XYZ file of C-alpha atoms in Angstrom:
466
model
C -43.500 -12.076 109.801
C -45.621 -15.257 110.268
C -46.840 -16.123 113.482
C -47.034 -20.433 113.650
C -50.127 -21.517 115.563
C -49.614 -23.688 118.673
C -51.244 -26.774 118.133
C -52.231 -27.660 121.618
C -53.222 -24.315 122.448
C -56.005 -25.571 119.380
C -56.712 -28.746 121.150
C -57.503 -26.692 124.374
C -59.296 -24.398 122.736
C -61.938 -26.866 120.830
C -62.452 -28.892 124.252
C -63.768 -25.682 126.269
C -65.975 -24.190 123.607
C -66.765 -26.890 121.578
C -66.994 -28.277 118.300
C -69.221 -26.205 116.422
C -67.957 -22.947 117.694
C -64.085 -24.196 117.157
C -65.223 -24.900 113.189
C -67.120 -21.080 113.331
C -64.260 -19.426 114.465
C -61.506 -21.209 111.939
C -63.697 -20.640 109.206
C -63.708 -16.697 110.159
C -59.861 -16.611 110.936
C -59.217 -18.326 107.476
C -61.380 -15.565 105.957
C -59.755 -12.943 107.682
C -56.291 -14.311 106.554
C -57.623 -14.764 102.920
C -58.835 -11.430 103.048
C -55.564 -9.881 104.444
C -53.178 -11.818 102.204
C -54.743 -12.098 98.843
C -55.036 -8.931 98.210
C -51.939 -8.508 99.823
C -50.710 -11.207 97.292
C -52.101 -9.573 94.263
C -50.707 -6.164 94.713
C -47.033 -7.642 95.383
C -47.534 -9.504 92.082
C -48.930 -6.499 89.944
C -45.740 -4.704 91.683
C -43.744 -7.546 90.000
C -45.668 -7.359 86.805
C -45.643 -3.611 86.169
C -41.611 -3.625 87.145
C -40.966 -6.042 84.570
C -43.165 -4.848 81.774
C -42.013 -1.418 82.467
C -38.266 -3.112 81.691
C -39.272 -4.334 78.434
C -41.243 -1.536 77.176
C -38.049 0.279 77.657
C -35.628 -2.207 75.661
C -38.463 -2.632 73.058
C -37.874 0.964 72.860
C -34.242 0.658 72.698
C -34.459 -1.433 70.321
C -36.497 0.237 68.062
C -34.229 3.312 68.775
C -30.800 0.806 67.495
C -32.803 -0.035 64.192
C -33.964 3.684 63.669
C -30.260 4.925 64.134
C -28.449 2.225 62.481
C -31.198 2.406 59.513
C -30.971 5.900 59.415
C -27.068 5.806 59.038
C -27.561 3.363 56.544
C -29.310 5.419 53.798
C -27.323 8.250 54.694
C -24.442 6.171 53.717
C -26.173 5.128 50.687
C -27.667 8.574 49.752
C -23.817 9.050 49.508
C -22.789 6.681 47.300
C -25.160 7.556 44.981
C -24.691 10.648 45.098
C -20.991 9.780 44.370
C -21.615 7.485 41.348
C -23.953 10.206 40.256
C -21.046 12.490 39.958
C -18.371 9.796 38.497
C -21.317 8.960 36.011
C -21.429 12.735 35.216
C -18.058 13.438 34.476
C -17.574 10.131 32.256
C -20.878 11.289 30.306
C -19.291 14.647 30.146
C -15.810 13.232 29.002
C -17.191 10.899 26.382
C -18.728 13.948 24.781
C -15.749 15.990 24.855
C -14.589 12.750 22.788
C -17.549 13.015 20.085
C -16.932 16.006 19.892
C -13.761 16.004 18.934
C -13.937 13.624 16.769
C -16.446 14.953 15.141
C -14.920 18.098 14.418
C -11.790 15.756 12.934
C -14.384 14.146 10.996
C -16.059 17.516 9.557
C -12.323 18.369 8.815
C -11.014 15.783 7.121
C -14.361 15.779 4.929
C -14.107 19.379 4.011
C -10.132 18.598 3.083
C -11.420 15.745 0.898
C -14.005 17.479 -0.749
C -10.824 20.611 -1.513
C -8.721 18.112 -2.778
C -11.600 16.298 -5.301
C -12.104 19.959 -7.116
C -8.794 20.521 -7.396
C -8.826 17.157 -8.821
C -11.715 18.241 -11.527
C -10.368 21.405 -12.045
C -7.176 19.668 -12.970
C -8.893 17.250 -14.929
C -10.881 19.004 -16.738
C -7.649 21.689 -17.261
C -5.609 18.786 -18.871
C -6.656 15.704 -20.509
C -5.644 12.504 -19.851
C -2.227 11.679 -21.926
C -2.089 15.006 -23.442
C -4.897 14.008 -25.668
C -5.949 17.571 -27.006
C -8.894 18.814 -28.778
C -9.461 22.561 -30.496
C -13.667 22.966 -28.993
C -16.388 20.815 -29.456
C -16.468 18.199 -31.825
C -18.057 18.079 -35.115
C -21.489 15.947 -35.564
C -21.751 14.077 -38.459
C -23.865 16.734 -40.931
C -21.249 19.159 -40.260
C -18.039 16.878 -41.175
C -19.908 15.576 -44.276
C -20.584 19.259 -45.188
C -16.808 20.041 -44.488
C -15.426 17.100 -45.981
C -13.666 15.603 -43.463
C -15.809 12.136 -43.742
C -12.720 9.967 -44.838
C -13.258 6.156 -45.984
C -12.954 3.894 -43.419
C -8.960 2.651 -43.054
C -9.699 -0.370 -40.982
C -8.203 -3.683 -41.656
C -7.684 -6.757 -40.612
C -4.452 -7.179 -38.743
C -3.827 -10.754 -40.045
C -6.540 -12.753 -38.349
C -10.153 -12.047 -39.001
C -11.144 -11.340 -35.350
C -7.864 -8.857 -34.875
C -9.105 -5.580 -36.241
C -7.239 -2.619 -36.088
C -7.962 0.499 -33.393
C -10.422 -2.040 -31.539
C -9.681 -2.458 -28.056
C -9.543 -6.744 -28.293
C -9.536 -9.028 -25.341
C -8.683 -12.628 -24.423
C -10.355 -15.134 -21.805
C -9.886 -18.555 -20.832
C -8.888 -20.808 -17.245
C -6.021 -21.357 -15.961
C -3.323 -23.310 -17.888
C -5.065 -23.691 -20.704
C -2.095 -22.116 -23.708
C -3.149 -18.146 -23.624
C 0.251 -17.530 -23.543
C 1.113 -19.319 -26.063
C -1.480 -18.122 -28.126
C -0.524 -14.563 -27.766
C 2.980 -15.300 -28.581
C 2.422 -16.498 -31.347
C 0.059 -13.955 -32.409
C 2.700 -11.329 -31.734
C 5.559 -13.793 -34.004
C 2.948 -13.460 -36.475
C 2.308 -9.756 -36.471
C 5.817 -9.136 -36.363
C 6.988 -11.226 -39.092
C 4.105 -10.178 -41.409
C 3.377 -13.911 -41.905
C 1.786 -16.747 -39.616
C 4.033 -19.880 -40.580
C 1.775 -22.006 -38.142
C -2.027 -21.237 -39.659
C -3.754 -20.270 -36.651
C -6.870 -20.194 -38.433
C -8.723 -20.902 -41.638
C -7.573 -17.637 -43.428
C -4.552 -15.223 -42.782
C -4.994 -11.221 -44.284
C -1.904 -9.748 -45.251
C -0.074 -7.237 -43.496
C 3.338 -5.642 -43.974
C 5.518 -6.636 -40.287
C 4.220 -4.412 -37.690
C 5.103 -2.904 -34.566
C 4.186 -5.552 -31.435
C 4.909 -4.423 -28.047
C 4.306 -7.028 -25.767
C 4.366 -7.340 -21.744
C 4.162 -10.456 -20.184
C 3.715 -9.955 -16.582
C 3.243 -13.913 -15.309
C 6.859 -14.628 -16.904
C 10.831 -13.502 -16.520
C 13.313 -13.206 -19.379
C 14.909 -16.252 -18.198
C 11.807 -17.843 -19.201
C 11.017 -15.836 -22.542
C 14.628 -17.156 -23.149
C 14.567 -20.743 -22.732
C 11.176 -21.326 -24.411
C 11.627 -19.491 -27.721
C 15.691 -18.386 -27.504
C 16.722 -17.827 -30.843
C 13.548 -17.540 -32.821
C 12.536 -14.006 -31.300
C 16.236 -12.557 -30.727
C 16.458 -11.231 -34.167
C 12.543 -10.309 -34.495
C 13.253 -6.271 -34.344
C 9.600 -5.309 -34.129
C 9.084 -7.357 -31.167
C 9.759 -5.698 -27.642
C 8.845 -7.604 -25.241
C 8.746 -6.965 -21.492
C 8.627 -9.963 -18.814
C 8.195 -9.558 -15.226
C 5.756 -8.681 -12.436
C 7.653 -5.730 -11.748
C 5.621 -4.053 -14.811
C 2.965 -1.064 -13.654
C 0.115 0.423 -16.135
C 2.756 3.257 -15.764
C 4.744 2.100 -17.280
C 2.756 0.515 -19.950
C 1.571 3.741 -20.417
C 4.485 5.520 -20.946
C 5.918 2.346 -22.937
C 3.202 2.543 -25.494
C 4.139 6.366 -26.143
C 7.141 5.554 -26.705
C 6.033 3.176 -29.315
C 3.211 4.867 -31.539
C 5.515 7.990 -32.013
C 8.440 6.118 -33.838
C 5.579 3.648 -35.368
C 4.720 6.943 -37.233
C 1.521 5.454 -39.612
C 2.124 1.651 -39.269
C 0.022 1.977 -36.115
C 1.155 -0.318 -32.755
C -0.330 -3.712 -31.689
C -0.047 -3.741 -27.399
C -0.115 -7.242 -25.907
C -0.651 -7.406 -21.889
C -0.309 -10.377 -20.840
C -1.657 -11.111 -18.319
C -4.631 -8.312 -17.666
C -5.915 -9.835 -14.691
C -3.038 -9.967 -12.828
C -2.397 -6.198 -13.772
C -5.408 -5.687 -12.352
C -5.030 -7.757 -9.347
C -1.435 -5.908 -8.185
C -2.378 -2.333 -9.327
C -6.053 -1.854 -7.245
C -8.699 -0.445 -8.656
C -8.266 3.071 -8.519
C -4.333 2.897 -10.576
C -6.392 0.507 -13.035
C -9.058 2.962 -13.647
C -6.646 5.523 -14.600
C -5.190 3.109 -16.315
C -8.374 2.054 -18.478
C -9.129 6.100 -18.794
C -5.535 6.622 -20.583
C -5.224 3.197 -22.758
C -8.356 5.039 -24.529
C -6.504 8.561 -24.653
C -4.222 6.897 -26.693
C -6.280 4.548 -28.580
C -8.590 7.610 -30.069
C -5.177 9.504 -30.557
C -4.075 7.179 -32.579
C -7.024 6.882 -34.505
C -7.056 10.576 -35.174
C -3.097 10.767 -36.007
C -3.457 7.387 -38.242
C -1.081 5.325 -35.886
C -4.014 3.214 -34.808
C -2.866 1.870 -31.498
C -4.847 -2.331 -31.155
C -4.754 -3.673 -27.447
C -4.782 -6.885 -26.785
C -5.773 -8.011 -23.293
C -5.436 -11.059 -21.437
C -7.910 -12.299 -19.020
C -8.211 -15.253 -16.665
C -11.468 -17.259 -16.062
C -13.660 -17.247 -13.105
C -12.364 -20.285 -11.270
C -16.020 -21.379 -10.162
C -16.261 -21.602 -13.718
C -17.373 -24.810 -15.475
C -15.366 -26.100 -18.674
C -18.873 -27.337 -20.257
C -20.253 -24.404 -20.507
C -20.247 -21.727 -22.642
C -18.311 -18.317 -21.102
C -19.709 -15.362 -20.828
C -19.231 -12.155 -19.537
C -19.191 -13.146 -16.138
C -16.903 -16.081 -16.393
C -14.306 -13.274 -16.427
C -12.451 -12.412 -13.657
C -12.236 -9.126 -12.083
C -14.145 -5.867 -13.132
C -16.886 -7.032 -15.533
C -16.560 -3.180 -17.070
C -13.620 -4.798 -18.801
C -15.618 -6.834 -20.933
C -18.745 -4.078 -21.280
C -16.351 -2.107 -23.240
C -14.061 -3.872 -24.934
C -15.067 -4.311 -29.030
C -13.749 -7.798 -29.581
C -13.807 -10.780 -26.604
C -12.674 -14.468 -27.219
C -11.989 -17.133 -25.496
C -9.777 -19.849 -25.135
C -10.330 -22.962 -23.395
C -9.981 -26.690 -23.674
C -11.813 -29.362 -26.173
C -13.812 -32.453 -25.509
C -11.799 -33.838 -28.770
C -8.381 -34.711 -27.396
C -6.038 -32.223 -24.440
C -4.182 -31.534 -26.829
C -6.590 -29.272 -28.440
C -8.493 -26.181 -27.651
C -11.271 -24.756 -28.642
C -11.862 -20.501 -29.538
C -14.356 -18.904 -29.554
C -15.834 -15.405 -29.110
C -17.572 -13.721 -27.157
C -18.100 -10.811 -28.614
C -16.850 -9.407 -31.995
C -18.462 -6.792 -33.650
C -17.657 -7.806 -37.301
C -17.685 -11.315 -38.585
C -19.731 -14.292 -37.274
C -20.236 -14.493 -33.543
C -20.862 -18.260 -33.684
C -17.826 -19.385 -35.530
C -16.081 -21.308 -33.732
C -12.388 -22.772 -34.604
C -10.624 -26.379 -33.359
C -6.913 -25.722 -32.157
C -3.945 -28.063 -31.781
C -0.786 -28.285 -30.172
C 1.567 -27.974 -33.572
C 4.133 -30.586 -32.050
C 7.046 -27.646 -33.417
C 10.185 -26.495 -31.604
C 8.650 -23.946 -29.699
C 4.983 -24.803 -28.562
C 2.797 -23.307 -31.301
C -0.706 -24.242 -31.954
C -2.268 -25.051 -35.296
C -6.112 -24.592 -37.037
C -7.677 -28.386 -37.023
C -11.239 -27.263 -38.223
C -14.459 -25.914 -37.577
C -16.114 -26.854 -34.171
C -19.340 -25.638 -32.231
C -20.286 -24.967 -28.409
C -20.950 -28.713 -27.667
C -16.977 -29.748 -27.926
C -16.492 -27.466 -24.788
C -15.532 -28.903 -21.929
C -13.016 -31.839 -20.605
C -11.520 -34.234 -22.637
C -12.991 -37.463 -23.266
C -9.573 -39.162 -23.935
C -7.277 -39.859 -20.828
C -4.766 -37.070 -20.326
C -1.358 -37.238 -22.439
C -0.161 -35.939 -18.885
C 1.203 -37.918 -16.278
C 1.767 -36.633 -13.336
C 5.384 -36.127 -13.862
C 7.201 -34.077 -17.139
C 5.122 -33.741 -20.068
C 4.585 -36.185 -22.403
C 2.316 -34.866 -25.140
C 2.626 -31.392 -27.036
C 2.734 -28.433 -25.023
C 5.836 -26.902 -23.694
C 8.323 -29.241 -22.455
C 9.548 -28.849 -18.354
C 13.280 -28.626 -17.597
C 12.293 -30.102 -13.792
C 10.654 -32.879 -13.170
C 7.428 -32.972 -10.475
C 9.480 -34.500 -7.966
C 11.992 -31.901 -8.524
C 9.250 -28.794 -8.626
C 7.894 -30.411 -5.542
C 10.874 -30.486 -3.725
C 11.396 -26.032 -4.106
C 7.423 -25.878 -3.454
C 8.570 -28.212 -0.076
C 10.781 -26.206 1.035
C 9.197 -22.343 0.188
C 7.023 -23.661 2.440
C 9.116 -24.674 5.080
C 10.627 -21.141 4.577
C 14.201 -22.856 3.594
C 14.577 -20.783 0.675
C 12.264 -18.228 -0.873
C 11.131 -18.121 -4.431
C 13.385 -15.719 -5.694
C 16.201 -17.629 -4.620
C 14.616 -20.750 -6.429
C 14.268 -18.200 -9.471
C 17.903 -17.005 -9.288
C 19.675 -20.363 -8.598
C 17.453 -22.396 -10.920
C 15.554 -20.585 -13.508
C 12.150 -20.704 -12.365
C 9.281 -18.849 -11.588
C 7.246 -18.497 -8.944
C 3.974 -18.778 -11.495
C 5.839 -21.938 -12.817
C 6.028 -23.496 -9.647
C 2.959 -23.135 -8.427
C 0.856 -23.877 -12.031
C 2.996 -27.150 -12.006
C 1.707 -27.927 -8.209
C -1.930 -26.941 -8.539
C -2.168 -29.022 -12.246
C -0.854 -32.270 -10.154
C -2.910 -32.108 -8.125
C -5.343 -31.695 -10.531
C -4.406 -34.951 -12.285
C -4.024 -36.281 -8.663
C -8.210 -35.904 -8.173
C -9.129 -37.011 -11.579
C -7.090 -40.228 -12.030
C -6.442 -41.140 -8.195
């Protein structure tokens, strides 16, 4: 402990020694004190500083250890999670590959079964020709037939009309609601009677009454009865099948029976409407139907009992009325036109709303460029009447105002039993799901197609004149 100096003694000492010596001894004493105190202070400070540095170093080492431990734990945890994910991914991949393998094997099995079925069908087709058309051996060539005396004079004839040739596949196309059904019904009645009461062309080729079978898919028996009534009731040579339930198989069966009964007179088969039949039956069924129908036609030619098909088609909705009809204008499979011998078109005429243009898209014999103008004859039942020759410039919408208002028809053409207001009432009830088209047909005798045609026609008239 530091000793405190006495001031009295200091003054006495200065008096004895004098001022100079006292100052000298004071400096020496101070130096001694400094010489002792400074090292001691330095030593103490050094000891304290070393202690604090050691503490800091220990704390830093501890923190680094903790960080290292935490980092190692985190890395170990991440490694475990990564390994777990990889294991899960591997399991998912294995499961996915198993599913792919199972599907692949199933597809291979299906393809093998299809191949087997195709081979069986091909073998069946090879052993059984279509429609029981039996051919003995290879067909003979022209020179062989000439040598054997089997080349006969052609017995082909025109069936009343120059464009309807016996044994030829014939088509007719036209836009919706232009009178195709009226036209083919008039043709059917003329062939079944052996005469044409209202001329459809400039000439008529005399024929005896012949069997005609007609399939009307767009009309019901009730409509046929209402529109034609007693005019066809006693026409025994005309067999009429109506309704949308007619299938390709039904048509083939009926035609075969009629051909067997007809003998050498042949049969005319009218299908109205072929486009509707094609859309209902599908591509596969129609492909088979076409093959069967053509086989029946060839069979009839060989046996001297020709089959003459007349098929009605719808024109495409995007076809312009002023443009000539081409194969591309026909709805459905383009092969229908390619494989048809003669192809007619019936469409609207610029000369008036009651007139129509009849021309040819294909014509094997005769003038393909010939065009006829027809008009509604105003008879008890709807029929057309030949007016005269025309040209392609007659195609198009009528230049005069339409005779049909938004309501019932007032000009030539089929008269409607119900007003447009009543028809729209039926249509709106169906749209509101208050009843069905079948209910309306059963209760009121008007079919779905007739209602939709009237509604469509009224809307077109509203767009044109409104």
